[in-house]
């Protein structure tokens, strides 16, 4: 292990440090949780903005199930109330931000601005990891993401939500692309595809988990947001103690730092 390191033998050193062992599995879990930390609430935007079912009271005294299309601007509807017996009625952003009767494009803005931020930052953010290291850039994305998460939870402005989604998209290349590379570099090459595939499968299962959560656990968006916040805090706190991937220090000629990383992996 004390022999000089080079880019050509880093694969051999990783295998000598244990190949795929408990450390790799642990690091994979932690980093993948952080990689998917935005997906936990991004994929739930549909639930956060879902229109509830209503019961309308009409001017002739009758009541009937209805939707916003029935009472928005309709003088024949004298009152309306959310039907909390319906499985479609959730305590979500429509209630918190008073978004009844808003045009449909308002609910598309968070997702649109997220991908706009993503597209812009992808031009320059990911390459920074080759200069400053995978861990620093990835951890930075988690710290900024935590601040965004807390702001979204406490804000009372819909436009702040939209701004936060833009910022969340802007750090996505650091979280996803850099995080994926950071995780992969802990594995020998023969295991990197399997590790990345398993991480993607975990992301895909988020949609299933969300359906189960809002169906059986809670219909309140705040409960789900607290869960996503806990996952982000877990990833951030544990990643502080993970070593930097040895490849970047080695490419900068920092052999001692690369060797120390391999010692910690072993």
Coordinates of C-alpha atoms in Angstrom, one line a residue:
X1 CA 0.0 0.0 0.0
X2 CA 3.0 2.3 0.5
X3 CA 4.2 1.9 -3.1
X4 CA 3.9 5.0 -5.2
X5 CA 0.5 5.6 -6.7
X6 CA -0.4 6.4 -10.3
X7 CA -3.6 6.7 -12.3
X8 CA -2.8 3.4 -14.0
X9 CA -2.7 1.4 -10.7
X10 CA -5.5 3.2 -8.7
X11 CA -7.8 0.3 -9.7
X12 CA -5.4 -2.2 -8.3
X13 CA -5.1 -0.1 -5.1
X14 CA -8.9 0.0 -4.7
X15 CA -9.1 -3.8 -5.0
X16 CA -6.3 -4.1 -2.5
X17 CA -8.2 -1.8 -0.2
X18 CA -11.1 -4.3 -0.1
X19 CA -12.8 -4.1 -3.5
X20 CA -16.5 -4.1 -2.7
X21 CA -16.8 -4.3 1.0
X22 CA -18.8 -2.8 3.9
X23 CA -17.2 0.6 3.3
X24 CA -18.3 0.7 -0.3
X25 CA -21.9 -0.4 0.6
X26 CA -22.1 2.2 3.4
X27 CA -20.7 5.0 1.2
X28 CA -23.1 4.0 -1.6
X29 CA -26.1 4.2 0.7
X30 CA -25.1 7.6 2.1
X31 CA -24.2 9.2 -1.2
X32 CA -27.2 7.8 -3.1
X33 CA -29.5 9.2 -0.4
X34 CA -27.9 12.6 -1.0
X35 CA -28.1 12.3 -4.7
X36 CA -31.8 11.6 -4.5
X37 CA -32.5 14.2 -1.8
X38 CA -34.1 16.6 -4.2
X39 CA -36.0 13.9 -6.1
X40 CA -37.9 13.1 -2.9
X41 CA -39.8 16.4 -3.1
X42 CA -39.4 17.1 -6.9
X43 CA -41.3 13.9 -7.8
X44 CA -44.0 14.9 -5.2
X45 CA -44.8 18.3 -6.9
X46 CA -47.9 16.6 -8.3
X47 CA -49.1 15.8 -4.8
X48 CA -48.1 19.2 -3.5
X49 CA -50.2 21.0 -6.1
X50 CA -53.0 18.4 -6.6
X51 CA -56.5 19.9 -6.7
X52 CA -58.7 18.5 -4.0
X53 CA -62.3 17.4 -4.5
X54 CA -64.9 20.0 -3.4
X55 CA -68.6 20.1 -2.4
X56 CA -70.4 23.1 -3.8
X57 CA -73.6 24.7 -2.6
X58 CA -75.6 26.2 -5.4
X59 CA -78.0 29.2 -5.3
X60 CA -81.0 26.8 -5.6
X61 CA -80.0 25.1 -2.4
X62 CA -78.6 21.8 -3.8
X63 CA -75.1 20.5 -3.1
X64 CA -72.9 18.4 -5.3
X65 CA -69.4 17.3 -5.8
X66 CA -67.5 19.9 -7.9
X67 CA -64.1 21.2 -8.9
X68 CA -62.5 24.6 -9.2
X69 CA -63.8 24.9 -12.7
X70 CA -67.4 24.8 -11.3
X71 CA -67.1 27.6 -8.7
X72 CA -64.3 29.9 -10.0
X73 CA -66.2 32.9 -11.4
X74 CA -69.6 31.1 -11.2
X75 CA -72.2 33.2 -9.4
X76 CA -74.5 30.2 -9.1
X77 CA -72.2 28.7 -6.5
X78 CA -72.7 30.4 -3.2
X79 CA -70.2 28.4 -1.2
X80 CA -67.7 25.6 -1.6
X81 CA -65.7 23.4 0.8
X82 CA -63.0 20.7 0.4
X83 CA -64.3 17.2 0.6
X84 CA -61.9 15.7 3.2
X85 CA -63.5 12.3 2.8
X86 CA -62.0 12.1 -0.7
X87 CA -58.7 10.3 -1.2
X88 CA -57.7 13.1 -3.6
X89 CA -57.9 15.8 -1.0
X90 CA -54.5 16.6 0.5
X91 CA -53.2 19.3 2.9
X92 CA -50.9 20.7 0.3
X93 CA -49.5 23.9 -1.3
X94 CA -52.9 24.9 -2.8
X95 CA -54.1 25.5 0.7
X96 CA -51.0 27.0 2.2
X97 CA -50.5 29.5 -0.6
X98 CA -54.2 30.1 -1.4
X99 CA -53.9 28.9 -5.0
X100 CA -57.6 28.2 -5.6
X101 CA -58.7 29.4 -9.1
X102 CA -55.1 30.2 -10.2
X103 CA -54.4 29.4 -13.9
X104 CA -52.8 26.0 -14.6
X105 CA -49.5 27.5 -15.7
X106 CA -48.8 28.6 -12.1
X107 CA -48.5 25.0 -11.0
X108 CA -46.1 24.3 -13.8
X109 CA -43.7 27.0 -12.9
X110 CA -41.8 25.2 -10.1
X111 CA -40.8 22.3 -12.4
X112 CA -40.1 24.6 -15.3
X113 CA -37.8 26.8 -13.3
X114 CA -36.0 23.8 -11.7
X115 CA -35.0 22.5 -15.1
X116 CA -34.1 26.0 -16.3
X117 CA -31.7 26.3 -13.5
X118 CA -30.4 22.8 -14.2
X119 CA -29.7 23.6 -17.8
X120 CA -27.9 26.9 -17.1
X121 CA -25.6 25.5 -14.3
X122 CA -24.8 22.3 -16.2
X123 CA -22.6 24.4 -18.5
X124 CA -20.1 25.3 -15.7
X125 CA -20.8 23.6 -12.4
X126 CA -19.8 20.0 -12.9
X127 CA -16.3 20.7 -14.2
X128 CA -15.4 22.4 -10.9
X129 CA -15.2 19.0 -9.3
X130 CA -12.0 18.3 -11.4
X131 CA -10.5 21.4 -9.8
X132 CA -11.7 21.4 -6.2
X133 CA -12.5 17.7 -5.8
X134 CA -15.7 15.6 -5.9
X135 CA -16.4 15.7 -2.2
X136 CA -16.2 19.5 -1.8
X137 CA -18.6 20.2 -4.7
X138 CA -21.0 17.4 -3.7
X139 CA -21.0 18.5 0.0
X140 CA -21.5 22.1 -1.1
X141 CA -24.6 21.1 -3.1
X142 CA -26.0 19.3 0.0
X143 CA -25.4 22.4 2.2
X144 CA -27.1 24.7 -0.3
X145 CA -29.9 22.2 -0.8
X146 CA -30.5 22.1 3.0
X147 CA -30.9 25.9 3.0
X148 CA -33.3 25.7 0.1
X149 CA -35.3 22.9 1.8
X150 CA -35.7 24.9 5.0
X151 CA -36.8 28.0 3.0
X152 CA -39.4 26.1 1.1
X153 CA -40.8 24.7 4.4
X154 CA -41.2 28.0 6.2
X155 CA -41.9 30.5 3.4
X156 CA -45.4 31.9 2.9
X157 CA -44.8 33.1 -0.7
X158 CA -45.5 31.0 -3.8
X159 CA -42.9 33.1 -5.7
X160 CA -40.2 32.1 -3.1
X161 CA -41.1 28.5 -3.8
X162 CA -40.5 29.1 -7.5
X163 CA -37.2 30.8 -6.8
X164 CA -36.1 27.9 -4.6
X165 CA -36.9 25.4 -7.3
X166 CA -34.7 27.4 -9.7
X167 CA -31.9 27.3 -7.2
X168 CA -32.4 23.6 -6.5
X169 CA -32.1 23.0 -10.3
X170 CA -29.0 25.1 -10.4
X171 CA -27.2 22.8 -7.9
X172 CA -28.4 19.6 -9.5
X173 CA -25.3 19.0 -11.6
X174 CA -23.2 19.1 -8.4
X175 CA -25.6 16.8 -6.6
X176 CA -26.3 14.3 -9.4
X177 CA -23.4 14.3 -11.8
X178 CA -20.6 15.0 -9.3
X179 CA -22.3 12.8 -6.6
X180 CA -22.6 9.9 -9.0
X181 CA -18.9 10.2 -10.0
X182 CA -17.9 10.6 -6.3
X183 CA -19.8 7.4 -5.4
X184 CA -18.5 5.5 -8.4
X185 CA -14.8 6.3 -7.6
X186 CA -15.1 4.3 -4.4
X187 CA -15.8 1.1 -6.4
X188 CA -13.5 -0.9 -8.7
X189 CA -14.5 -0.5 -12.3
X190 CA -16.2 -3.9 -12.6
X191 CA -18.7 -2.8 -9.9
X192 CA -19.3 0.8 -10.9
X193 CA -22.1 0.0 -13.4
X194 CA -24.0 -2.1 -10.8
X195 CA -23.6 0.6 -8.1
X196 CA -24.9 3.3 -10.4
X197 CA -27.8 1.1 -11.6
X198 CA -28.8 0.3 -8.0
X199 CA -28.7 4.0 -7.2
X200 CA -31.0 4.7 -10.1
X201 CA -33.4 2.0 -9.1
X202 CA -33.6 3.6 -5.6
X203 CA -34.5 6.8 -7.3
X204 CA -37.2 5.1 -9.3
X205 CA -38.8 3.6 -6.2
X206 CA -39.4 7.1 -4.8
X207 CA -42.6 7.4 -6.8
X208 CA -43.9 4.2 -5.3
X209 CA -43.0 5.3 -1.8
X210 CA -44.7 8.7 -2.3
X211 CA -48.0 7.0 -3.3
X212 CA -47.8 4.7 -0.2
X213 CA -47.0 7.7 2.1
X214 CA -49.8 9.9 1.1
X215 CA -52.2 7.0 0.9
X216 CA -51.5 5.3 4.2
X217 CA -49.3 7.5 6.4
X218 CA -50.3 11.2 6.1
X219 CA -52.1 13.5 3.7
X220 CA -50.1 16.5 5.0
X221 CA -47.3 17.8 2.8
X222 CA -45.4 19.0 5.9
X223 CA -45.0 15.4 7.3
X224 CA -43.5 14.3 4.0
X225 CA -41.3 17.3 3.8
X226 CA -39.9 16.6 7.2
X227 CA -39.1 13.1 6.1
X228 CA -37.2 14.5 3.0
X229 CA -35.4 16.9 5.3
X230 CA -34.3 14.1 7.6
X231 CA -32.8 12.2 4.6
X232 CA -30.8 15.4 3.5
X233 CA -29.5 15.9 7.0
X234 CA -28.4 12.3 7.3
X235 CA -26.6 12.4 4.0
X236 CA -24.9 15.7 4.8
X237 CA -23.8 14.8 8.3
X238 CA -22.4 11.4 7.3
X239 CA -20.7 12.6 4.1
X240 CA -18.6 15.0 6.2
X241 CA -16.7 11.9 7.5
X242 CA -16.3 10.1 4.2
X243 CA -12.9 10.4 2.5
X244 CA -12.4 12.2 -0.7
X245 CA -12.2 10.0 -3.7
X246 CA -8.5 9.2 -4.4
X247 CA -8.7 9.8 -8.1
X248 CA -8.8 13.6 -8.0
X249 CA -5.9 14.2 -5.6
X250 CA -3.9 11.7 -7.6
X251 CA -4.6 13.6 -10.8
X252 CA -3.3 16.8 -9.1
X253 CA -0.1 15.1 -8.0
X254 CA -1.3 15.0 -4.3
X255 CA -0.2 11.4 -3.7
X256 CA -0.2 11.7 0.0
X257 CA -3.8 12.7 0.1
X258 CA -4.8 10.0 -2.3
X259 CA -2.9 7.4 -0.2
X260 CA -4.6 8.6 3.0
X261 CA -8.0 8.2 1.2
X262 CA -7.2 4.6 0.3
X263 CA -6.1 3.9 3.9
X264 CA -9.5 5.2 5.1
X265 CA -11.3 3.1 2.6
X266 CA -9.3 0.0 3.7

